[in-house]
Coordinates of C-alpha atoms in Angstrom, one line a residue:
Chain S
X1 CA -19.8 15.3 -12.8
X2 CA -19.2 19.1 -13.2
X3 CA -22.3 21.2 -14.1
X4 CA -22.0 24.3 -16.2
X5 CA -22.6 26.4 -13.0
X6 CA -19.7 24.7 -11.2
X7 CA -17.4 25.1 -14.2
X8 CA -18.3 28.8 -14.6
X9 CA -17.7 29.4 -10.9
X10 CA -14.3 27.6 -11.2
X11 CA -13.2 30.0 -14.0
X12 CA -14.3 33.0 -12.0
X13 CA -12.5 31.7 -8.9
X14 CA -9.3 31.1 -10.9
X15 CA -9.4 34.6 -12.3
X16 CA -9.6 36.1 -8.8
X17 CA -7.2 33.9 -6.9
X18 CA -4.3 34.3 -9.4
X19 CA -1.7 36.6 -7.8
X20 CA 2.1 36.7 -8.0
X21 CA 2.4 34.8 -4.8
X22 CA 0.0 31.9 -5.4
X23 CA 0.5 28.6 -7.3
X24 CA -2.5 26.4 -8.1
X25 CA -2.1 22.6 -7.8
X26 CA -4.6 20.2 -9.2
X27 CA -5.0 16.7 -10.5
X28 CA -5.3 17.2 -14.3
X29 CA -8.8 16.2 -15.0
X30 CA -11.4 18.3 -16.7
X31 CA -14.3 19.7 -14.8
X32 CA -13.8 22.0 -11.9
X33 CA -10.0 21.6 -11.8
X34 CA -9.7 22.5 -15.5
X35 CA -12.0 25.5 -14.9
X36 CA -9.9 26.9 -12.1
X37 CA -6.7 26.5 -14.1
X38 CA -8.4 28.2 -17.1
X39 CA -9.4 31.1 -14.9
X40 CA -5.9 31.5 -13.5
X41 CA -4.3 31.5 -17.0
X42 CA -6.9 34.2 -18.1
X43 CA -5.9 36.5 -15.2
X44 CA -3.6 39.4 -16.0
X45 CA -1.4 38.4 -13.1
X46 CA -0.7 34.9 -14.1
X47 CA 2.9 33.7 -14.8
X48 CA 4.5 30.7 -16.4
X49 CA 4.7 27.9 -13.8
X50 CA 1.6 29.0 -11.9
X51 CA -0.6 26.0 -12.6
X52 CA 0.7 22.6 -11.5
X53 CA -1.0 19.3 -12.4
X54 CA -0.1 16.1 -10.4
X55 CA -1.3 13.5 -12.8
X56 CA -2.4 9.9 -12.2
X57 CA -1.0 9.2 -15.7
X58 CA 2.3 7.8 -16.8
X59 CA 2.9 10.6 -19.3
X60 CA 2.7 14.4 -19.2
X61 CA 0.5 14.6 -22.3
X62 CA -2.5 13.7 -20.3
X63 CA -2.7 17.1 -18.5
X64 CA -5.5 19.6 -19.3
X65 CA -4.3 22.5 -21.6
X66 CA -4.3 25.1 -18.8
X67 CA -1.6 23.3 -16.8
X68 CA 1.9 24.9 -16.9
X69 CA 3.8 22.1 -15.1
X70 CA 2.6 18.5 -15.5
X71 CA 3.9 15.9 -13.0
X72 CA 3.0 12.5 -14.3
X73 CA 3.2 10.2 -11.3
X74 CA 2.2 6.9 -12.9
X75 CA 0.5 6.1 -9.6
X76 CA -3.2 6.4 -10.6
X77 CA -5.4 7.6 -7.7
X78 CA -2.6 7.2 -5.2
X79 CA -1.4 10.6 -6.5
X80 CA -4.3 12.2 -4.5
X81 CA -2.1 12.1 -1.4
X82 CA 0.7 14.0 -3.2
X83 CA -1.8 16.7 -4.3
X84 CA -2.9 17.2 -0.7
X85 CA 0.7 17.2 0.6
X86 CA 1.7 19.9 -2.0
X87 CA -1.1 22.3 -1.2
X88 CA -1.1 24.6 1.8
X89 CA -4.8 25.1 1.6
X90 CA -7.3 22.8 -0.2
X91 CA -10.4 24.2 -2.0
X92 CA -13.2 21.6 -2.5
X93 CA -16.3 22.1 -4.5
X94 CA -19.0 19.6 -5.5
X95 CA -17.2 16.3 -5.1
X96 CA -17.5 12.6 -5.7
X97 CA -15.5 9.7 -4.2
X98 CA -12.2 11.2 -5.5
X99 CA -12.7 14.5 -3.7
X100 CA -13.9 12.6 -0.7
X101 CA -10.6 10.7 -0.5
X102 CA -8.7 14.0 -0.8
X103 CA -10.7 15.6 2.0
X104 CA -10.0 12.6 4.2
X105 CA -6.3 12.7 3.4
X106 CA -6.2 16.5 4.0
X107 CA -7.8 15.9 7.5
X108 CA -5.2 13.3 8.3
X109 CA -2.4 15.6 7.2
X110 CA -3.8 18.5 9.3
X111 CA -4.5 20.8 6.3
X112 CA -7.1 23.5 6.1
X113 CA -9.9 22.6 3.7
X114 CA -12.3 25.2 2.3
X115 CA -15.6 23.5 1.5
X116 CA -17.7 25.5 -1.0
X117 CA -21.3 25.2 0.1
X118 CA -23.4 26.0 -2.9
X119 CA -22.8 23.0 -5.1
X120 CA -24.0 19.5 -4.2
X121 CA -21.4 16.9 -3.3
X122 CA -19.0 15.9 -0.5
X123 CA -17.6 19.4 -0.1
X124 CA -21.1 20.7 0.9
X125 CA -22.0 17.7 3.0
X126 CA -18.8 17.8 5.1
X127 CA -18.5 21.6 5.4
X128 CA -18.1 22.4 9.1
X129 CA -17.8 18.8 10.3
X130 CA -15.1 16.9 12.0
X131 CA -14.0 13.6 10.3
X132 CA -12.9 12.0 13.5
X133 CA -12.0 12.8 17.1
X134 CA -8.5 13.9 16.3
X135 CA -9.5 17.4 15.5
X136 CA -6.3 18.0 13.6
X137 CA -7.8 19.2 10.4
X138 CA -10.3 21.9 9.5
X139 CA -13.2 21.7 7.1
X140 CA -14.2 25.3 6.8
X141 CA -17.5 26.2 5.0
X142 CA -17.2 29.1 2.5
X143 CA -20.1 30.5 0.6
X144 CA -18.5 33.1 -1.8
X145 CA -15.3 33.9 -3.6
X146 CA -14.7 36.7 -1.2
X147 CA -14.9 34.3 1.7
X148 CA -12.3 32.1 -0.1
X149 CA -10.0 35.0 -0.7
X150 CA -10.2 36.0 3.0
X151 CA -9.3 32.5 4.1
X152 CA -6.4 32.4 1.6
X153 CA -5.0 35.7 2.9
X154 CA -5.2 34.4 6.4
X155 CA -2.9 31.5 5.4
Chain N
X1 CA -10.1 5.1 18.4
X2 CA -10.9 1.5 19.0
X3 CA -13.1 0.7 21.9
X4 CA -12.9 -2.6 23.9
X5 CA -16.2 -3.7 22.3
X6 CA -14.8 -3.1 18.8
X7 CA -11.5 -4.9 19.6
X8 CA -13.3 -7.9 21.0
X9 CA -15.6 -8.0 18.0
X10 CA -12.5 -7.9 15.7
X11 CA -11.0 -10.9 17.5
X12 CA -14.2 -12.9 17.1
X13 CA -14.6 -11.9 13.5
X14 CA -11.0 -13.0 12.8
X15 CA -11.5 -16.4 14.4
X16 CA -14.6 -17.0 12.3
X17 CA -13.3 -15.8 8.9
X18 CA -10.1 -17.8 8.9
X19 CA -10.3 -20.6 6.5
X20 CA -7.8 -22.3 4.2
X21 CA -9.0 -20.2 1.3
X22 CA -8.9 -16.7 2.8
X23 CA -6.0 -14.3 3.3
X24 CA -6.5 -11.2 5.5
X25 CA -5.0 -7.9 4.4
X26 CA -4.6 -4.9 6.7
X27 CA -2.6 -1.8 7.3
X28 CA -0.5 -2.8 10.3
X29 CA -1.9 -0.5 13.0
X30 CA -3.3 -1.6 16.4
X31 CA -7.0 -1.4 17.1
X32 CA -9.5 -3.2 14.9
X33 CA -7.0 -4.4 12.4
X34 CA -4.8 -5.9 15.0
X35 CA -7.8 -7.5 16.6
X36 CA -8.9 -9.3 13.4
X37 CA -5.3 -10.5 12.7
X38 CA -5.2 -11.8 16.3
X39 CA -8.4 -13.7 15.8
X40 CA -7.2 -15.2 12.6
X41 CA -4.0 -16.5 14.1
X42 CA -6.0 -18.0 17.0
X43 CA -8.1 -20.0 14.6
X44 CA -7.3 -23.6 14.2
X45 CA -7.5 -23.2 10.5
X46 CA -4.9 -20.5 10.2
X47 CA -1.7 -21.0 8.2
X48 CA 1.6 -19.2 7.8
X49 CA 1.2 -16.4 5.3
X50 CA -2.5 -15.8 6.1
X51 CA -2.2 -12.3 7.5
X52 CA -0.7 -9.6 5.3
X53 CA 0.1 -6.1 6.5
X54 CA 0.7 -3.3 4.0
X55 CA 2.6 -0.8 6.1
X56 CA 3.0 2.9 5.8
X57 CA 6.4 2.5 7.3
X58 CA 9.9 2.1 5.8
X59 CA 10.7 -1.1 7.7
X60 CA 8.9 -4.3 8.4
X61 CA 9.5 -4.2 12.2
X62 CA 6.6 -1.7 12.5
X63 CA 4.0 -4.4 11.8
X64 CA 1.7 -5.7 14.6
X65 CA 2.7 -9.0 16.0
X66 CA -0.2 -11.0 14.4
X67 CA 1.0 -10.2 10.8
X68 CA 2.7 -13.0 9.0
X69 CA 3.8 -11.0 5.9
X70 CA 4.8 -7.4 6.3
X71 CA 5.1 -5.2 3.2
X72 CA 6.7 -1.9 4.2
X73 CA 5.8 0.5 1.5
X74 CA 7.6 3.6 2.8
X75 CA 4.7 5.6 1.4
X76 CA 2.9 6.7 4.5
X77 CA -0.9 7.0 4.0
X78 CA -0.6 6.6 0.2
X79 CA -0.4 2.9 1.0
X80 CA -4.1 2.9 1.7
X81 CA -4.7 2.6 -2.1
X82 CA -2.6 -0.6 -2.2
X83 CA -4.5 -2.2 0.7
X84 CA -7.8 -1.5 -1.2
X85 CA -6.4 -2.8 -4.5
X86 CA -5.2 -6.0 -2.8
X87 CA -8.5 -6.9 -1.2
X88 CA -11.3 -8.6 -3.0
X89 CA -13.8 -7.5 -0.4
X90 CA -13.3 -4.7 2.2
X91 CA -14.7 -4.9 5.7
X92 CA -15.0 -1.6 7.5
X93 CA -15.9 -1.1 11.1
X94 CA -15.9 2.1 13.2
X95 CA -13.7 4.4 11.2
X96 CA -12.0 7.8 11.3
X97 CA -10.5 9.8 8.4
X98 CA -8.1 6.9 7.4
X99 CA -11.0 4.4 7.0
X100 CA -13.0 7.1 5.2
X101 CA -10.2 7.5 2.6
X102 CA -10.1 3.7 2.1
X103 CA -13.9 3.5 1.6
X104 CA -13.6 6.3 -1.0
X105 CA -10.8 4.5 -2.8
X106 CA -12.7 1.2 -2.7
X107 CA -15.7 2.9 -4.3
X108 CA -13.5 4.4 -7.1
X109 CA -12.0 0.9 -7.7
X110 CA -15.4 -0.7 -7.8
X111 CA -14.9 -3.0 -4.8
X112 CA -17.5 -4.4 -2.5
X113 CA -17.3 -2.8 1.0
X114 CA -19.0 -4.4 4.0
X115 CA -19.9 -1.7 6.4
X116 CA -20.5 -2.9 9.9
X117 CA -23.4 -1.0 11.4
X118 CA -23.1 -1.4 15.2
X119 CA -20.0 0.8 15.9
X120 CA -20.0 4.5 15.5
X121 CA -17.8 5.9 12.7
X122 CA -17.7 6.3 8.9
X123 CA -18.5 2.6 8.3
X124 CA -21.9 3.0 10.0
X125 CA -22.6 6.4 8.5
X126 CA -22.0 5.4 4.9
X127 CA -23.5 1.9 5.1
X128 CA -26.0 1.6 2.2
X129 CA -25.2 4.9 0.6
X130 CA -23.7 5.8 -2.8
X131 CA -20.6 8.0 -2.7
X132 CA -21.3 9.5 -6.1
X133 CA -23.4 9.0 -9.2
X134 CA -21.1 6.5 -10.8
X135 CA -22.7 3.6 -8.9
X136 CA -19.6 1.5 -9.5
X137 CA -19.0 0.4 -5.9
X138 CA -21.1 -1.1 -3.2
X139 CA -21.3 -0.1 0.5
X140 CA -23.2 -3.0 2.0
X141 CA -24.6 -2.7 5.5
X142 CA -23.9 -5.8 7.7
X143 CA -25.1 -6.2 11.2
X144 CA -23.6 -9.6 12.3
X145 CA -20.7 -11.9 11.8
X146 CA -23.1 -14.3 10.0
X147 CA -24.0 -11.5 7.6
X148 CA -20.4 -10.9 6.9
X149 CA -19.7 -14.6 6.3
X150 CA -22.6 -14.8 3.9
X151 CA -21.3 -11.9 1.9
X152 CA -17.8 -13.4 1.8
X153 CA -19.1 -16.7 0.6
X154 CA -21.0 -14.9 -2.2
X155 CA -17.6 -13.3 -3.3
Chain Q
X1 CA 15.4 -11.7 -21.5
X2 CA 15.5 -15.0 -19.5
X3 CA 17.4 -17.8 -21.2
X4 CA 16.4 -21.5 -20.7
X5 CA 19.5 -22.0 -18.5
X6 CA 18.5 -19.1 -16.2
X7 CA 14.9 -20.3 -16.0
X8 CA 16.0 -23.8 -15.1
X9 CA 18.4 -22.5 -12.5
X10 CA 15.5 -20.4 -11.1
X11 CA 13.3 -23.5 -10.7
X12 CA 16.1 -25.4 -9.0
X13 CA 16.9 -22.5 -6.7
X14 CA 13.2 -22.2 -5.7
X15 CA 13.0 -25.9 -4.9
X16 CA 16.0 -25.6 -2.6
X17 CA 15.3 -22.4 -0.8
X18 CA 11.7 -23.2 0.2
X19 CA 11.5 -23.9 3.9
X20 CA 8.9 -23.3 6.6
X21 CA 10.7 -20.1 7.6
X22 CA 11.1 -18.4 4.3
X23 CA 8.8 -16.3 2.2
X24 CA 9.7 -15.4 -1.4
X25 CA 8.9 -11.9 -2.7
X26 CA 9.0 -11.0 -6.4
X27 CA 7.6 -8.6 -8.9
X28 CA 5.2 -10.9 -10.8
X29 CA 6.8 -11.1 -14.2
X30 CA 7.7 -14.2 -16.1
X31 CA 11.3 -15.2 -16.5
X32 CA 13.6 -15.8 -13.5
X33 CA 11.0 -14.6 -11.0
X34 CA 8.4 -16.9 -12.3
X35 CA 10.9 -19.7 -12.3
X36 CA 11.9 -19.3 -8.6
X37 CA 8.2 -19.1 -7.6
X38 CA 7.5 -22.3 -9.6
X39 CA 10.4 -24.1 -7.8
X40 CA 9.1 -23.0 -4.4
X41 CA 5.6 -24.3 -5.1
X42 CA 7.1 -27.6 -6.3
X43 CA 8.9 -28.1 -3.1
X44 CA 7.5 -30.5 -0.5
X45 CA 8.0 -27.8 2.2
X46 CA 6.0 -25.1 0.5
X47 CA 2.9 -23.6 2.2
X48 CA 0.1 -21.4 1.2
X49 CA 1.2 -17.8 1.4
X50 CA 4.9 -18.5 0.7
X51 CA 5.2 -16.6 -2.6
X52 CA 4.3 -13.0 -2.7
X53 CA 4.2 -10.8 -5.8
X54 CA 4.3 -7.0 -5.6
X55 CA 2.8 -6.1 -8.9
X56 CA 3.2 -3.0 -11.1
X57 CA -0.4 -3.6 -12.2
X58 CA -3.7 -2.3 -11.0
X59 CA -5.3 -5.7 -10.6
X60 CA -4.2 -9.0 -9.0
X61 CA -5.0 -11.0 -12.1
X62 CA -1.7 -10.0 -13.6
X63 CA 0.3 -12.2 -11.3
X64 CA 2.1 -15.3 -12.6
X65 CA 0.4 -18.5 -11.6
X66 CA 2.9 -19.5 -8.9
X67 CA 2.2 -16.5 -6.7
X68 CA 0.2 -17.2 -3.6
X69 CA -0.4 -13.6 -2.6
X70 CA -0.6 -10.8 -5.2
X71 CA -0.3 -7.2 -4.1
X72 CA -1.3 -5.0 -7.1
X73 CA 0.2 -1.6 -6.4
X74 CA -1.0 0.3 -9.4
X75 CA 2.3 2.1 -9.3
X76 CA 4.1 0.6 -12.3
X77 CA 7.9 0.4 -11.8
X78 CA 7.8 2.5 -8.7
X79 CA 6.8 -0.7 -7.0
X80 CA 10.4 -1.9 -7.3
X81 CA 11.2 0.1 -4.1
X82 CA 8.5 -1.8 -2.2
X83 CA 9.9 -5.2 -3.3
X84 CA 13.3 -4.2 -2.0
X85 CA 11.9 -2.8 1.3
X86 CA 10.0 -6.1 1.8
X87 CA 12.9 -8.4 1.3
X88 CA 15.5 -9.1 4.0
X89 CA 18.0 -10.4 1.4
X90 CA 17.8 -9.8 -2.4
X91 CA 18.9 -12.4 -4.9
X92 CA 19.8 -11.0 -8.3
X93 CA 20.5 -13.0 -11.5
X94 CA 21.0 -11.8 -15.0
X95 CA 19.4 -8.4 -15.0
X96 CA 18.5 -5.6 -17.3
X97 CA 17.6 -2.0 -16.3
X98 CA 14.8 -3.1 -13.9
X99 CA 17.1 -5.3 -11.9
X100 CA 19.7 -2.5 -12.0
X101 CA 17.2 -0.1 -10.4
X102 CA 16.4 -2.7 -7.7
X103 CA 20.1 -3.3 -6.9
X104 CA 20.6 0.5 -6.7
X105 CA 17.6 0.8 -4.3
X106 CA 18.8 -2.1 -2.2
X107 CA 22.2 -0.4 -1.8
X108 CA 20.5 2.8 -0.7
X109 CA 18.4 0.9 1.8
X110 CA 21.4 -1.0 3.2
X111 CA 20.2 -4.4 2.1
X112 CA 22.3 -7.5 1.4
X113 CA 22.3 -8.4 -2.3
X114 CA 23.4 -11.8 -3.5
X115 CA 24.7 -11.4 -7.1
X116 CA 24.7 -14.6 -9.0
X117 CA 27.8 -14.6 -11.2
X118 CA 27.1 -17.2 -13.9
X119 CA 24.6 -15.4 -16.1
X120 CA 25.3 -12.2 -18.0
X121 CA 23.7 -9.0 -16.8
X122 CA 23.9 -6.4 -14.1
X123 CA 24.0 -9.0 -11.3
X124 CA 27.2 -10.4 -12.6
X125 CA 28.7 -7.0 -13.6
X126 CA 28.1 -5.5 -10.2
X127 CA 29.0 -8.5 -8.0
X128 CA 31.5 -7.5 -5.4
X129 CA 31.5 -3.8 -6.3
X130 CA 30.5 -0.7 -4.3
X131 CA 27.8 1.5 -5.8
X132 CA 29.1 4.6 -4.1
X133 CA 31.2 5.7 -1.1
X134 CA 28.5 5.2 1.5
X135 CA 29.4 1.5 1.8
X136 CA 26.0 0.9 3.4
X137 CA 25.0 -2.0 1.2
X138 CA 26.6 -5.2 0.2
X139 CA 26.7 -6.8 -3.3
X140 CA 28.0 -10.3 -2.6
X141 CA 29.1 -12.5 -5.4
X142 CA 27.6 -16.1 -5.2
X143 CA 28.5 -18.8 -7.7
X144 CA 26.3 -21.8 -6.6
X145 CA 23.0 -22.6 -4.9
X146 CA 25.0 -23.8 -1.9
X147 CA 26.7 -20.4 -1.6
X148 CA 23.2 -18.8 -1.7
X149 CA 21.8 -21.1 1.0
X150 CA 24.9 -20.4 3.2
X151 CA 24.3 -16.6 2.8
X152 CA 20.5 -17.0 3.6
X153 CA 21.3 -19.0 6.7
X154 CA 23.7 -16.3 7.9
X155 CA 20.8 -13.8 7.6
Chain T
X1 CA 29.2 13.4 -2.5
X2 CA 29.4 16.7 -4.5
X3 CA 32.9 18.2 -4.9
X4 CA 33.4 22.0 -5.2
X5 CA 34.2 21.5 -8.9
X6 CA 30.9 19.7 -9.5
X7 CA 28.9 22.3 -7.5
X8 CA 30.5 25.2 -9.4
X9 CA 29.8 23.4 -12.7
X10 CA 26.2 23.0 -11.6
X11 CA 25.7 26.7 -11.0
X12 CA 27.2 27.6 -14.4
X13 CA 25.0 25.0 -16.1
X14 CA 21.9 26.4 -14.4
X15 CA 22.7 29.9 -15.5
X16 CA 23.0 28.8 -19.1
X17 CA 20.1 26.5 -19.4
X18 CA 17.5 28.9 -18.0
X19 CA 15.3 30.2 -20.7
X20 CA 11.7 31.2 -20.9
X21 CA 10.8 27.8 -22.3
X22 CA 12.5 25.5 -19.8
X23 CA 11.5 24.2 -16.4
X24 CA 14.1 22.4 -14.2
X25 CA 13.0 19.4 -12.2
X26 CA 15.1 18.0 -9.4
X27 CA 14.8 15.9 -6.2
X28 CA 15.5 18.7 -3.6
X29 CA 18.8 17.6 -2.1
X30 CA 21.8 19.8 -1.8
X31 CA 24.9 19.1 -4.0
X32 CA 24.6 19.2 -7.8
X33 CA 20.8 19.6 -7.8
X34 CA 20.9 22.6 -5.5
X35 CA 23.7 24.1 -7.6
X36 CA 21.8 23.8 -10.9
X37 CA 18.7 25.4 -9.3
X38 CA 20.9 28.2 -7.8
X39 CA 22.3 28.9 -11.3
X40 CA 18.8 28.9 -12.8
X41 CA 17.5 31.4 -10.3
X42 CA 20.6 33.6 -10.8
X43 CA 19.9 33.8 -14.5
X44 CA 18.3 37.0 -15.8
X45 CA 15.8 34.9 -17.8
X46 CA 14.4 33.0 -14.8
X47 CA 10.8 33.2 -13.8
X48 CA 8.7 32.2 -10.8
X49 CA 7.8 28.5 -11.1
X50 CA 10.9 27.5 -13.1
X51 CA 12.5 25.2 -10.6
X52 CA 10.5 22.2 -9.4
X53 CA 11.5 19.9 -6.6
X54 CA 9.9 16.5 -6.3
X55 CA 10.8 15.7 -2.7
X56 CA 11.1 12.4 -0.8
X57 CA 9.8 14.2 2.3
X58 CA 6.4 14.6 3.7
X59 CA 6.5 18.4 3.9
X60 CA 7.5 21.1 1.5
X61 CA 9.8 22.8 4.0
X62 CA 12.5 20.2 3.2
X63 CA 13.2 21.7 -0.3
X64 CA 16.4 23.6 -1.0
X65 CA 16.1 27.3 -1.1
X66 CA 16.3 27.6 -4.9
X67 CA 13.2 25.6 -5.5
X68 CA 10.2 27.6 -6.6
X69 CA 7.6 24.7 -6.5
X70 CA 8.0 21.9 -3.9
X71 CA 6.1 18.7 -4.4
X72 CA 6.4 16.7 -1.2
X73 CA 5.6 13.1 -2.1
X74 CA 6.0 11.4 1.3
X75 CA 7.3 8.4 -0.7
X76 CA 11.0 8.5 0.1
X77 CA 13.2 7.3 -2.7
X78 CA 10.2 5.9 -4.7
X79 CA 9.8 9.5 -5.8
X80 CA 12.8 9.0 -8.1
X81 CA 10.4 7.4 -10.6
X82 CA 8.3 10.6 -10.6
X83 CA 11.3 12.8 -11.3
X84 CA 12.2 10.8 -14.3
X85 CA 8.6 10.7 -15.6
X86 CA 8.3 14.4 -15.3
X87 CA 11.5 15.2 -17.2
X88 CA 11.7 15.3 -21.0
X89 CA 15.5 15.0 -20.8
X90 CA 17.6 13.9 -17.9
X91 CA 21.0 15.4 -17.1
X92 CA 23.2 13.2 -14.9
X93 CA 26.5 14.2 -13.4
X94 CA 28.7 12.4 -10.9
X95 CA 26.3 10.0 -9.3
X96 CA 26.0 7.4 -6.5
X97 CA 23.3 4.8 -6.1
X98 CA 20.4 7.3 -6.2
X99 CA 21.5 8.6 -9.6
X100 CA 22.1 5.1 -10.8
X101 CA 18.5 4.2 -9.9
X102 CA 17.3 7.2 -11.8
X103 CA 19.3 6.4 -14.9
X104 CA 17.9 2.8 -14.8
X105 CA 14.4 4.1 -14.6
X106 CA 15.0 6.6 -17.4
X107 CA 16.1 3.8 -19.6
X108 CA 13.0 1.8 -18.8
X109 CA 10.8 4.8 -19.6
X110 CA 12.7 5.4 -22.9
X111 CA 14.0 8.8 -21.9
X112 CA 17.1 10.6 -23.2
X113 CA 19.8 10.8 -20.6
X114 CA 22.7 13.2 -21.0
X115 CA 25.7 11.8 -19.1
X116 CA 28.3 14.3 -18.2
X117 CA 31.7 12.7 -18.6
X118 CA 34.1 14.8 -16.6
X119 CA 33.1 13.9 -13.0
X120 CA 33.6 10.5 -11.5
X121 CA 30.4 8.5 -10.8
X122 CA 27.7 6.5 -12.6
X123 CA 27.0 9.2 -15.1
X124 CA 30.5 8.9 -16.5
X125 CA 30.7 5.1 -16.2
X126 CA 27.5 4.5 -18.1
X127 CA 27.9 7.3 -20.7
X128 CA 27.4 5.7 -24.2
X129 CA 26.4 2.3 -22.9
X130 CA 23.2 0.3 -23.2
X131 CA 21.6 -0.9 -20.0
X132 CA 20.0 -3.9 -21.6
X133 CA 19.0 -5.3 -25.0
X134 CA 15.8 -3.3 -25.3
X135 CA 17.6 -0.3 -26.7
X136 CA 14.7 1.9 -25.8
X137 CA 16.7 4.5 -23.9
X138 CA 19.7 6.6 -24.7
X139 CA 22.7 7.4 -22.5
X140 CA 24.4 10.1 -24.4
X141 CA 27.9 11.2 -23.4
X142 CA 28.3 15.0 -23.1
X143 CA 31.6 16.8 -22.3
X144 CA 30.7 20.5 -22.2
X145 CA 27.8 22.9 -21.4
X146 CA 27.7 23.6 -25.1
X147 CA 27.1 20.0 -25.9
X148 CA 24.3 19.9 -23.3
X149 CA 22.7 23.0 -24.8
X150 CA 22.8 21.4 -28.2
X151 CA 21.1 18.2 -27.0
X152 CA 18.4 20.2 -25.2
X153 CA 17.7 22.2 -28.3
X154 CA 17.3 19.0 -30.3
X155 CA 14.7 17.9 -27.8

């Protein structure tokens, strides 16, 4: 479910968002999440403890190899809620049903979600929309790494 | 988020789906879920233990008054995954971000979801669609109580 | 881990605690929990929906055959906290590490725990003790079915 | 529930276990857990991302001030199972009902638990015991920081 273009974009994104002040949280799987962690660990500014994986699995061994800190929840997909709670800002790209559930949780928890608009999937489809009347979340369209960095700097 | 029309429809639906062989699982809140439980308990065929509420709350007292068995998970919205796991068939009507997350989980868990098409919300918007390429779930449009009963009978 | 004596006692206990007003919650496994559910379902006063199993598993099929309502949490042993939250009164008999964790949770959640004193295990060892200074729980020794019924009637 | 002696011991322990290869996982509260994190962050060898708090809370703000990475689970005490899964080796000192539940989980998950024997509580009481017949865990008595370091080095 992750094209070569999306994976390469993830690595680039990881390389550019790694700074001393930022920790990256993901869910352990391969694909886009692995790509971003790989990019982060390739950055000169990376540090031990920067990439955190909140795993569906019962054991830490299941994490991809670019995760510094593995949190095995033993809760399967219910761990998606913990990923969203842990993040200050969510970055969504592409996206099947798992990503869709995370965007929906992020909205309920009033988090800011950056929806990358140049890969097909739920991130693109929902960018700029409201999920319901509560208007307590934000699904912000972003169309470049620069736009993402600008949003991250704004907090 | 639940109009009078949706609530009244929920009560009617509850009255008609209550049989000796069916248990109703919901998440405790008011609105549509309360309406269906109310309808079930008004049915002549209802029995003690037929309506189950899987609550986000830490204590059973939070359940709506038409729930026979309250399961307080203390897990907030992460309990949505348990609701979906417990159900054989999911019925979605209207729907904000919470319902959206449940539909996304149901898809991941390969459950059958009946999406009622005559109230605005995610149930209507997603009826008949695929959430991703995996094609392991089913979002079936239904436009009447008879159509729902037919789907329930087919299992 | 469940002797024939403990199993037979569980069946007897189940037969006698089943009334129109009581629902039995357990964790699905065989042994003592299965025995109590079996006894409940053998009682003339049982009703559909009386035995609830809050399962560690991802699917309902894992429940023992005397469970009316299976709640598959997909959370493995973390579901122990949900069992304890759901119960008004906990009955502990025998008991290895799983039961010990449930007694410890029950204490933290200020629940009343009836500790049966005539089978070896944590229930017997902790009967009548405090788990810490907070004194917010109660580990009450019980040495007969009559003593249990009396405690249940007191709420 | 944490005496000055236990707190001071925690700080000393934290200072001495901090190395480039070790991450410390705790549950966020004050007391002994805060003391160990404080000691770790006072060590010359500490690094950003070394102290991880797996919180019962819904928001990261609840973490003690010596936690680098806060994981707000929103699951209350059910998060104890995630703490235990995340750790390779558990260190228990003093201990009320919460610690008791963690020791019981650690045993079920076949983890090595170091039980410090010079502070009253469940760690001392259970040191060297089996929790049940399965013999799949280890509750190892330790009576000094040197003994702890030796056990950690043995993995």
